[in-house]
XYZ file of C-alpha atoms in Angstrom:
703
model
C 69.888 -37.505 34.362
C 67.101 -35.991 36.346
C 67.108 -36.774 40.007
C 64.266 -39.037 40.991
C 64.202 -39.638 44.753
C 62.057 -42.383 46.190
C 58.587 -41.302 47.373
C 57.125 -43.252 50.249
C 53.889 -42.818 52.201
C 55.917 -43.548 55.338
C 57.518 -40.170 54.925
C 54.373 -38.761 56.624
C 54.582 -41.136 59.623
C 57.027 -41.857 62.439
C 57.851 -45.558 62.762
C 57.739 -46.472 66.451
C 57.949 -50.261 66.130
C 59.087 -52.714 63.504
C 58.484 -56.445 64.115
C 58.871 -59.663 62.169
C 57.495 -60.211 58.658
C 57.634 -56.470 57.907
C 55.051 -55.500 60.464
C 55.329 -51.892 61.581
C 53.545 -49.445 63.850
C 53.664 -45.776 62.978
C 52.372 -42.501 64.345
C 50.925 -39.886 61.979
C 53.103 -36.792 62.035
C 50.010 -34.553 61.838
C 47.653 -35.973 64.388
C 49.625 -38.704 66.214
C 47.205 -41.521 65.321
C 48.910 -44.924 65.552
C 48.415 -47.200 62.547
C 49.515 -50.831 62.166
C 50.347 -52.402 58.825
C 52.942 -54.254 56.840
C 55.704 -52.366 55.137
C 54.683 -54.007 51.871
C 50.992 -53.067 52.180
C 50.587 -49.349 52.838
C 46.966 -48.810 51.984
C 46.066 -48.080 55.593
C 48.505 -45.134 55.635
C 47.160 -43.767 52.314
C 43.588 -44.107 53.494
C 44.367 -42.250 56.717
C 45.956 -39.310 54.872
C 43.123 -39.227 52.346
C 40.407 -39.110 54.998
C 42.055 -36.996 57.698
C 44.709 -34.842 56.007
C 43.726 -33.922 52.499
C 46.531 -31.447 52.020
C 49.121 -34.003 52.947
C 47.515 -36.593 50.658
C 47.523 -34.075 47.756
C 51.227 -33.464 48.449
C 51.882 -37.180 48.389
C 50.082 -37.586 45.053
C 51.980 -34.597 43.637
C 55.325 -36.064 44.672
C 54.417 -39.382 43.057
C 53.484 -37.555 39.827
C 56.852 -35.734 39.835
C 58.528 -39.048 40.320
C 56.847 -40.590 37.325
C 57.703 -37.532 35.184
C 61.279 -37.682 36.375
C 61.582 -41.310 35.115
C 59.909 -40.393 31.853
C 62.329 -37.533 31.151
C 65.442 -39.338 32.383
C 67.152 -39.229 28.967
C 66.311 -35.568 28.305
C 69.722 -34.218 29.337
C 71.608 -36.770 27.253
C 69.561 -36.595 24.056
C 65.924 -35.901 23.080
C 64.606 -37.966 20.226
C 60.947 -37.088 20.010
C 60.986 -33.678 18.446
C 61.639 -31.796 21.660
C 58.983 -33.509 23.805
C 60.782 -33.681 27.155
C 58.122 -35.827 28.843
C 58.030 -38.809 26.520
C 61.385 -39.860 25.049
C 61.875 -42.971 23.020
C 64.923 -45.222 22.821
C 67.351 -44.545 20.043
C 67.119 -47.522 17.712
C 67.447 -48.303 14.108
C 63.805 -48.943 13.701
C 60.728 -46.753 13.233
C 60.032 -43.652 15.260
C 57.500 -43.751 18.091
C 53.940 -43.483 16.841
C 51.730 -40.693 18.034
C 48.583 -41.391 20.001
C 45.083 -40.251 19.150
C 45.639 -37.006 21.033
C 49.152 -36.644 19.792
C 50.605 -33.690 18.047
C 52.521 -33.520 14.742
C 56.051 -33.309 16.097
C 58.207 -35.874 14.249
C 60.967 -37.933 15.871
C 64.401 -37.479 14.357
C 65.360 -41.176 14.507
C 69.018 -42.182 14.049
C 70.549 -44.786 11.847
C 68.092 -44.362 9.004
C 64.896 -44.490 11.047
C 61.719 -42.870 9.803
C 59.984 -39.879 11.455
C 56.790 -40.584 13.380
C 54.213 -38.616 15.218
C 55.396 -37.867 18.762
C 52.030 -37.170 20.307
C 51.760 -35.630 23.761
C 49.227 -38.273 24.766
C 51.046 -41.284 23.330
C 51.149 -44.301 25.621
C 49.632 -42.451 28.591
C 47.118 -44.125 30.863
C 44.206 -41.790 31.459
C 42.769 -41.118 34.872
C 39.655 -43.040 35.852
C 36.522 -40.855 35.955
C 36.524 -41.023 39.785
C 40.220 -40.695 40.316
C 40.899 -37.966 42.936
C 43.243 -36.116 40.539
C 40.667 -36.186 37.716
C 37.957 -34.863 40.103
C 40.274 -32.188 41.466
C 41.116 -30.790 38.022
C 37.457 -30.850 36.943
C 36.453 -28.921 40.039
C 39.246 -26.419 39.434
C 37.961 -25.816 35.914
C 34.426 -25.405 37.197
C 35.640 -22.918 39.703
C 37.425 -20.953 36.974
C 34.286 -20.906 34.836
C 32.231 -19.633 37.795
C 34.680 -17.042 39.102
C 35.385 -15.556 35.638
C 31.810 -15.977 34.273
C 33.200 -18.030 31.370
C 30.857 -19.836 29.015
C 30.906 -23.585 29.559
C 31.617 -23.994 25.880
C 35.252 -23.303 26.740
C 35.525 -27.035 27.444
C 35.156 -27.667 23.708
C 37.784 -25.140 22.630
C 40.715 -26.968 21.104
C 43.241 -24.427 22.503
C 41.978 -25.028 26.015
C 42.066 -28.812 25.561
C 45.643 -28.595 24.252
C 46.615 -26.587 27.337
C 45.074 -29.249 29.626
C 46.845 -32.016 27.675
C 50.181 -30.222 28.125
C 49.634 -29.633 31.878
C 48.293 -33.121 32.647
C 48.254 -35.660 29.832
C 46.377 -38.206 32.020
C 43.416 -35.906 32.464
C 40.335 -36.450 30.259
C 38.468 -33.216 29.679
C 34.878 -33.345 30.805
C 32.277 -32.788 28.069
C 30.443 -29.487 27.999
C 27.013 -31.017 28.762
C 28.430 -32.706 31.907
C 29.735 -29.413 33.342
C 26.580 -27.540 32.354
C 23.870 -30.071 33.240
C 25.412 -32.002 36.133
C 28.460 -30.379 37.790
C 27.280 -26.736 38.050
C 23.696 -27.679 39.131
C 25.218 -29.996 41.742
C 27.256 -27.079 43.176
C 24.135 -24.876 43.120
C 22.128 -27.549 44.990
C 24.792 -27.767 47.718
C 24.854 -23.983 47.997
C 21.047 -23.997 48.416
C 21.174 -26.660 51.121
C 23.914 -24.831 53.045
C 22.020 -21.521 52.768
C 18.722 -22.944 53.961
C 20.378 -24.685 56.887
C 22.147 -21.486 57.930
C 18.927 -19.408 57.599
C 16.914 -21.847 59.691
C 18.892 -20.886 62.809
C 19.446 -17.190 61.952
C 18.665 -14.699 64.753
C 17.674 -11.925 62.392
C 17.892 -11.093 58.694
C 17.326 -8.457 56.046
C 17.212 -8.723 52.269
C 18.603 -6.819 49.276
C 17.276 -6.673 45.753
C 19.554 -6.028 42.747
C 18.448 -5.722 39.180
C 20.421 -6.276 35.975
C 18.610 -5.038 32.876
C 19.476 -4.150 29.346
C 19.888 -7.464 27.494
C 18.229 -8.569 24.268
C 16.407 -11.775 23.452
C 14.274 -13.952 25.725
C 16.196 -12.800 28.815
C 16.199 -9.064 29.339
C 17.792 -9.080 32.756
C 18.200 -10.732 36.096
C 16.950 -10.185 39.660
C 19.264 -11.008 42.468
C 17.861 -11.660 46.048
C 20.502 -11.457 48.772
C 19.962 -12.325 52.425
C 22.039 -10.706 55.159
C 21.596 -12.773 58.314
C 22.915 -12.984 61.878
C 24.027 -16.471 62.859
C 23.420 -18.034 66.223
C 26.900 -16.999 67.350
C 26.303 -13.387 66.320
C 28.267 -13.452 63.068
C 27.022 -11.570 60.008
C 26.795 -13.560 56.779
C 25.371 -12.880 53.353
C 24.173 -15.339 50.747
C 22.539 -14.990 47.330
C 19.200 -16.766 47.556
C 18.376 -16.664 43.858
C 19.302 -15.117 40.544
C 16.072 -14.980 38.518
C 16.035 -14.354 34.773
C 13.597 -11.681 33.649
C 11.810 -11.660 30.288
C 11.147 -8.499 28.272
C 7.489 -8.692 29.352
C 8.251 -9.006 33.132
C 6.171 -6.520 35.136
C 6.781 -5.158 38.657
C 4.054 -7.374 40.078
C 5.493 -10.446 38.427
C 8.974 -9.694 39.769
C 7.531 -9.239 43.299
C 5.655 -12.543 42.934
C 8.926 -14.288 42.074
C 10.538 -12.566 45.022
C 7.829 -13.897 47.353
C 8.354 -17.396 45.997
C 12.046 -17.189 46.658
C 11.378 -16.090 50.257
C 8.983 -18.954 50.778
C 11.304 -21.575 49.351
C 14.186 -20.430 51.677
C 11.966 -20.094 54.767
C 12.504 -16.360 55.227
C 8.914 -15.220 54.527
C 7.822 -12.852 57.200
C 11.311 -12.719 58.762
C 12.928 -9.898 56.856
C 13.395 -6.826 59.026
C 14.057 -4.507 56.059
C 14.511 -4.815 52.297
C 17.169 -2.780 50.581
C 15.864 -1.852 47.104
C 16.789 1.393 45.352
C 14.044 3.426 43.646
C 16.438 3.642 40.691
C 15.647 -0.040 39.931
C 12.141 0.856 38.788
C 13.336 3.443 36.273
C 16.738 2.318 34.959
C 18.820 -0.632 33.985
C 21.820 -1.605 36.092
C 23.205 1.329 38.070
C 26.797 1.215 36.879
C 29.633 2.556 39.043
C 30.396 6.214 38.474
C 33.708 7.228 37.011
C 35.217 10.738 36.955
C 34.587 12.370 33.567
C 37.510 11.687 31.261
C 39.002 8.921 33.396
C 39.160 5.290 32.406
C 35.967 3.300 32.210
C 36.778 -0.418 32.594
C 33.750 -1.429 30.539
C 35.246 0.301 27.497
C 38.759 -0.920 28.229
C 37.514 -4.485 28.398
C 36.400 -4.181 24.750
C 39.577 -2.441 23.583
C 38.036 0.999 23.346
C 39.472 4.306 24.343
C 38.701 4.948 27.977
C 38.794 8.740 27.828
C 35.260 9.492 26.768
C 34.041 9.592 30.365
C 30.496 9.134 29.210
C 29.953 5.363 29.307
C 28.389 4.357 32.580
C 28.163 7.982 33.848
C 24.481 8.465 33.900
C 23.213 7.051 30.624
C 21.726 3.917 32.192
C 18.156 5.140 32.031
C 18.471 6.072 28.409
C 19.908 2.704 27.553
C 17.077 0.899 29.353
C 14.481 2.876 27.478
C 16.281 2.411 24.189
C 16.290 -1.342 24.664
C 12.538 -1.306 24.997
C 12.428 -2.534 28.557
C 11.348 0.648 30.261
C 8.816 2.697 28.424
C 6.776 5.341 30.201
C 3.759 3.238 31.051
C 5.878 0.283 32.102
C 8.015 2.499 34.342
C 4.933 3.760 36.172
C 3.624 0.262 36.584
C 6.940 -0.912 37.941
C 7.176 1.970 40.391
C 3.596 1.512 41.654
C 4.062 -2.277 42.160
C 7.421 -1.761 43.798
C 6.095 0.711 46.356
C 2.882 -1.220 47.002
C 4.684 -4.585 47.335
C 7.564 -3.559 49.556
C 5.874 -0.740 51.405
C 7.522 0.536 54.594
C 9.962 -2.340 54.555
C 11.949 -0.839 51.744
C 15.027 1.276 52.435
C 17.461 2.841 49.972
C 21.041 1.647 49.661
C 23.214 4.244 51.389
C 26.300 3.710 49.217
C 24.269 4.015 45.982
C 22.679 7.252 47.263
C 26.134 8.577 48.162
C 27.409 7.779 44.686
C 24.302 9.405 43.164
C 25.213 12.641 45.054
C 28.649 12.663 43.380
C 27.031 12.016 40.034
C 24.650 14.901 40.361
C 27.217 17.223 41.871
C 29.706 16.850 39.032
C 26.926 16.991 36.495
C 25.962 20.471 37.821
C 29.476 21.829 37.052
C 30.069 21.335 33.311
C 33.339 23.317 33.270
C 34.967 20.575 35.367
C 34.363 17.980 32.642
C 36.937 19.368 30.244
C 39.424 19.985 33.020
C 39.103 16.443 34.332
C 39.446 15.109 30.767
C 42.690 17.052 30.373
C 43.958 15.803 33.727
C 43.127 12.224 32.664
C 45.007 12.693 29.347
C 48.035 13.998 31.288
C 47.847 11.046 33.634
C 47.548 8.500 30.760
C 50.498 10.167 29.061
C 52.856 10.037 32.087
C 51.913 6.469 32.991
C 52.822 5.308 29.512
C 55.891 7.577 28.979
C 57.558 7.704 32.402
C 59.323 4.592 33.819
C 57.467 2.892 36.598
C 60.343 3.304 39.068
C 60.050 7.107 38.673
C 56.240 7.000 39.022
C 56.515 4.929 42.176
C 57.786 8.036 43.998
C 54.338 9.607 43.402
C 51.792 6.772 43.120
C 51.530 3.679 45.283
C 50.797 0.296 43.820
C 47.010 0.789 44.336
C 46.899 4.069 42.433
C 49.348 3.291 39.669
C 48.013 2.317 36.240
C 51.236 1.798 34.285
C 51.494 1.078 30.589
C 48.492 3.124 29.477
C 44.776 2.441 29.640
C 45.024 -1.282 29.043
C 46.548 -1.990 32.422
C 44.019 -0.323 34.683
C 43.966 -1.846 38.131
C 40.895 -2.924 40.016
C 41.573 -0.325 42.670
C 41.008 2.506 40.203
C 37.668 1.295 38.941
C 35.422 3.801 40.708
C 35.248 7.539 41.325
C 36.727 7.382 44.790
C 39.929 5.543 43.724
C 40.286 7.818 40.691
C 39.943 10.860 42.991
C 42.799 9.589 45.122
C 44.929 9.171 42.006
C 44.018 12.744 40.956
C 45.018 14.113 44.365
C 48.414 12.359 44.141
C 48.880 13.819 40.684
C 48.098 17.362 41.897
C 50.484 16.996 44.863
C 53.402 16.225 42.493
C 52.373 17.884 39.234
C 55.522 19.989 38.915
C 57.683 16.901 39.418
C 55.720 14.920 36.843
C 55.774 17.717 34.292
C 59.517 17.920 34.697
C 59.886 14.216 34.058
C 57.558 14.040 31.079
C 57.546 17.545 29.566
C 54.037 17.100 28.115
C 53.764 20.584 26.648
C 50.137 21.136 25.608
C 48.933 18.690 28.241
C 50.314 20.790 31.080
C 47.685 21.995 33.516
C 47.294 25.771 33.915
C 47.129 27.474 37.288
C 43.351 27.920 36.974
C 42.807 24.215 36.049
C 44.956 23.134 39.032
C 42.955 25.368 41.331
C 39.664 23.895 40.015
C 40.889 20.308 40.470
C 42.202 21.129 43.925
C 38.770 22.487 44.879
C 37.203 19.336 43.526
C 39.411 16.970 45.538
C 38.972 19.064 48.709
C 35.204 19.219 48.299
C 34.916 15.465 47.690
C 37.412 14.283 50.314
C 34.779 13.560 53.036
C 32.675 11.770 50.424
C 35.699 9.587 49.716
C 36.164 8.861 53.374
C 32.510 7.825 53.760
C 32.765 5.606 50.681
C 35.889 3.877 52.039
C 34.303 3.248 55.415
C 31.272 1.639 53.752
C 33.114 -0.458 51.235
C 36.484 -1.278 52.780
C 38.101 -4.482 51.547
C 35.371 -5.077 48.968
C 37.218 -2.672 46.623
C 40.107 -5.150 46.548
C 38.012 -8.305 46.533
C 34.521 -8.174 44.977
C 33.656 -11.491 46.653
C 34.557 -10.323 50.135
C 31.762 -11.051 52.650
C 32.189 -7.814 54.589
C 29.110 -6.340 56.229
C 28.800 -2.651 57.151
C 25.581 -1.774 58.803
C 23.496 1.430 58.329
C 24.709 2.754 61.729
C 27.382 4.640 59.825
C 24.912 6.455 57.564
C 23.559 9.143 59.909
C 27.001 10.314 61.221
C 28.284 10.399 57.624
C 25.387 12.624 56.511
C 25.954 15.007 59.424
C 29.636 15.194 58.565
C 28.972 15.820 54.897
C 26.485 18.657 55.635
C 28.929 20.263 58.009
C 31.777 20.019 55.510
C 29.732 21.458 52.663
C 28.588 24.375 54.826
C 32.194 25.280 55.678
C 33.688 24.806 52.215
C 34.078 27.384 49.482
C 34.802 26.740 45.773
C 35.328 30.152 44.097
C 36.433 28.580 40.794
C 33.486 26.195 40.518
C 30.621 27.384 42.784
C 28.046 25.294 40.942
C 29.849 22.119 42.183
C 29.219 22.995 45.859
C 25.580 23.921 45.080
C 24.967 20.709 43.206
C 26.489 18.591 45.955
C 24.486 20.342 48.663
C 21.201 19.927 46.762
C 21.889 16.270 46.136
C 22.773 15.649 49.771
C 19.618 17.387 50.949
C 17.423 15.475 48.574
C 18.946 11.973 48.801
C 20.643 11.745 52.202
C 19.186 14.382 54.543
C 15.901 12.379 55.102
C 18.073 9.888 56.983
C 18.473 12.388 59.791
C 14.776 12.190 60.702
C 14.270 8.493 60.033
C 13.722 6.579 63.294
C 15.359 3.462 61.816
C 18.670 5.251 61.241
C 18.415 7.047 64.558
C 18.048 3.756 66.411
C 20.809 2.010 64.472
C 23.260 4.805 65.133
C 22.316 5.083 68.796
C 22.710 1.314 69.336
C 26.157 1.423 67.821
C 28.421 1.652 70.895
C 30.914 3.935 69.172
C 28.269 6.595 68.529
C 25.371 6.274 70.963
C 23.899 9.820 71.163
C 27.135 11.740 70.922
C 26.051 13.095 67.574
C 22.724 14.446 68.719
C 22.020 18.181 69.027
C 18.578 17.521 70.580
C 18.905 14.730 73.126
C 15.434 14.860 74.529
C 13.702 14.663 71.166
C 15.961 11.874 69.916
C 15.409 9.838 73.129
C 11.692 10.182 72.705
C 11.885 9.027 69.060
C 14.066 6.087 70.099
C 11.743 4.927 72.857
C 8.683 5.179 70.633
C 10.342 3.186 67.873
C 11.932 0.651 70.233
C 8.561 -0.072 71.824
C 7.272 -1.215 68.395
C 10.011 -3.777 67.923
C 10.884 -5.002 71.401
C 7.640 -6.912 71.978
C 6.832 -9.890 69.808
C 3.334 -10.180 68.266
C 1.188 -13.055 69.365
C 0.584 -14.391 65.886
C 2.272 -14.330 62.502
C 0.255 -13.485 59.446
C 1.640 -15.420 56.508
C 0.012 -13.054 54.103
C 2.206 -10.176 55.288
C 5.486 -11.650 54.267
C 7.256 -8.353 53.880
C 6.119 -6.687 57.034
C 9.201 -5.847 59.174
C 7.525 -6.703 62.493
C 5.740 -9.927 61.474
C 8.246 -12.274 62.927
C 10.242 -12.500 66.142
C 12.386 -15.297 67.546
C 10.494 -17.459 70.131
C 10.912 -16.442 73.706
C 13.559 -18.424 75.591
C 12.293 -20.708 78.363
C 13.429 -19.665 81.875
C 16.606 -21.288 83.088
C 16.209 -23.864 85.885
C 17.058 -22.569 89.377
C 19.746 -24.332 91.394
C 18.564 -25.959 94.661
C 21.642 -24.516 96.364
C 20.288 -21.012 95.894
C 17.310 -21.668 98.200
C 17.598 -19.959 101.647
C 18.408 -22.378 104.472
C 20.135 -22.319 107.897
C 23.195 -24.085 106.504
C 23.983 -21.085 104.210
C 22.771 -18.385 106.624
C 26.316 -16.952 106.826
C 26.271 -16.167 103.098
C 25.071 -12.710 102.245
C 21.869 -12.975 100.284
C 21.877 -11.513 96.770
C 19.384 -8.726 96.139
C 16.478 -9.763 94.001
C 16.973 -8.550 90.384
C 13.950 -7.258 88.541
C 13.617 -7.064 84.823
C 14.441 -3.538 83.623
C 12.000 -1.603 81.506
C 12.908 -0.318 78.084
C 13.433 3.196 79.445
C 15.741 1.890 82.174
C 17.790 -0.211 79.722
C 18.226 2.819 77.402
C 19.163 5.145 80.266
C 21.827 2.747 81.627
C 23.170 2.035 78.151
C 23.564 5.737 77.354
C 25.267 6.453 80.678
C 28.108 4.162 79.700
C 30.966 5.679 77.756
C 31.058 5.028 74.026
C 33.509 2.323 73.001
C 35.265 1.295 69.757
C 34.183 -2.349 70.277
C 32.593 -3.834 67.245
C 28.824 -3.440 67.483
C 27.713 -7.034 67.139
C 30.428 -8.270 69.559
C 29.291 -5.627 72.045
C 25.608 -6.670 71.861
C 26.458 -10.379 72.089
C 28.262 -9.626 75.280
C 25.575 -7.224 76.607
C 22.519 -9.205 75.537
C 21.994 -10.356 79.138
C 22.288 -6.799 80.565
C 20.102 -5.154 77.854
C 17.852 -7.951 76.472
C 15.237 -5.545 74.990
C 17.816 -3.295 73.298
C 19.785 -6.340 72.027
C 16.665 -7.708 70.439
C 16.298 -4.577 68.296
C 20.079 -4.187 67.712
C 20.511 -7.577 66.141
C 17.786 -6.720 63.641
C 18.936 -3.181 62.772
C 22.516 -4.271 62.160
C 21.469 -6.758 59.479
C 20.700 -3.888 57.129
C 23.697 -3.213 54.911
C 24.972 0.280 54.088
C 26.792 -0.867 50.939
C 25.889 -2.850 47.829
C 25.943 -6.601 47.614
C 28.392 -9.080 46.038
C 25.825 -9.899 43.355
C 25.501 -6.172 42.641
C 29.251 -6.055 41.861
C 28.850 -9.168 39.712
C 25.922 -7.540 37.803
C 28.193 -4.553 37.203
C 30.855 -6.823 35.695
C 28.293 -8.688 33.665
C 26.718 -5.447 32.443
C 30.192 -4.217 31.297
C 31.453 -7.386 29.690
C 28.422 -9.385 28.487
C 26.308 -6.863 26.630
C 25.328 -8.194 23.113
C 26.003 -4.824 21.459
C 29.642 -5.331 22.391
C 29.798 -8.570 20.461
C 29.774 -10.846 23.532
C 27.832 -14.083 23.712
C 25.810 -14.594 26.888
C 26.400 -17.964 28.582
C 23.278 -20.057 28.339
C 23.331 -20.696 32.092
C 24.428 -17.213 33.124
C 21.999 -17.104 36.126
C 23.631 -20.265 37.497
C 27.114 -18.881 37.054
C 26.107 -15.625 38.790
C 24.505 -17.604 41.637
C 27.582 -19.744 42.194
C 29.966 -16.776 41.841
C 28.056 -14.799 44.489
C 28.145 -17.801 46.806
C 31.749 -18.693 45.915
C 33.010 -18.349 49.479
C 30.141 -20.414 50.810
C 31.147 -23.324 48.585
C 34.904 -23.049 48.322
C 36.177 -20.936 51.204
């Protein structure tokens, strides 16, 4: 018989006194709180756990559930009489078999002594949870979190297979109807997220915004606009939150989108406060800018739909064509979008550095067509060995992040962009002889010329990969990670890429080097002369001006630009919402002076402190640059130094709100663009914008 030990709420308390009539006094094992009650009435103890120690309370409920299940299945090991249902066994009698409940299955009971078979339903005789029971609420919330995180349609609640699974896992749970999840639960979560976001933004020290666009759908909704806010909290912590996910119609114009954007800013109280707005020029011309994959390597969007991942064309530059083909981006509309975009955002707009970096890779490889077939062959070789060679052998070459065992269907998240695939390719080249010896692929073997071309490719792109990893970091492993990397990295990265390309030679594929150099000069080199990037890099304590080859000129640029941002304007014009200098935090009132600091005969023996005068901007910059660079995190450094360098800190906290990488909602848009396109036979959830909003703010709600 299954062991069923007694479960008592007193297991979570230490009894310190026990008097007459069962009266006891106990201390909570978690917090030490003393509670008085009778041993026969334990509601005080349960209430304390439920209010103060939710994890302990959940553990108590779980143990009680296990206890009930143990009693129910007590006769399992002796004999099961309900068709194999271990949870609900019936006594062996000479009468009829146990009847199945309304939710019961069709399993019959093999009754003894001439009894008749009956329906042994999984829900027979089970008391369902009350609607407000903690366990019922907990399971409903877990289902809602699954729907949000996986962008599942809410109609999954009506799927019989899903309901059967819930019935098997917890027969006492009553599945919530679809309309309740869609019209009440999810909107309630969205409302709480909005309240939390507005409260956090009200006290933000500085903020910038990002715009992401998902286009390419059919029907009444042709896409979505995501507005993300990157803000610095009062304790100098960077946070990001999606303010809104707005559905776009097929007739939406650039001016209409900007009008919606202004409305979002007003409703969240950030109008006139954004220092910069990150919005790529690609948004005006294309649909969603999908991640770039090495030609021939696996494209997760095709793998998701069971297609062969070796074409290398899907998502590799055909976004503009798809947008035009869907009728959402004709020539006149594109011009109107671009004009409205530039006029509306003006000087506030900056390009996303990581998107520009990825575009350089895209254009560089496109300029070298002979690499396409070679990469396709290398990808075929890789797919072959990962499906033919045992994993324990491959582990000697590939680590867990770069290994895609079992063929294309088991691609890992870590290999879903060009940088991760390039690392896999480098590992493959380092051990190609060993792998060919293991697999003996024959016609898939790489020739010496092909190996040399691939080696030149990996060497030429290695610094690009390093820059990509610095910008993205943990977000590659967790798309919901709230990790902020500022644009202070951009300028040193561009200088390093230019130096690398000038010192690199690619005799087997010279057009690759030429294409990369031209792309870097066109897309990234303007950063080197942009005062915004010069200031951001200089105010990063790990760089300062160590990168500069013309110190005097850069100091002059910095002083001129700092003087624009270090003094607050006297008034704020509400009609210039997007102007980067239209809002500054109010000046702090002077601290009261202690009466003990006044000179008097009593304290004449104390050496008087020299009078400190406020330093000018030039003096602050000179003193800051004289200090040695440090690896201290930039925001932590400026929080600590804000008293010493108040004018510089005022600009630093704004500049560091500008992200160098894409947003969480941008990653979600990529997933949605790959998995939810109608031409791939997928049905769009009716409330997709709500799901995207909640998924982007997942950590804000459920961290």
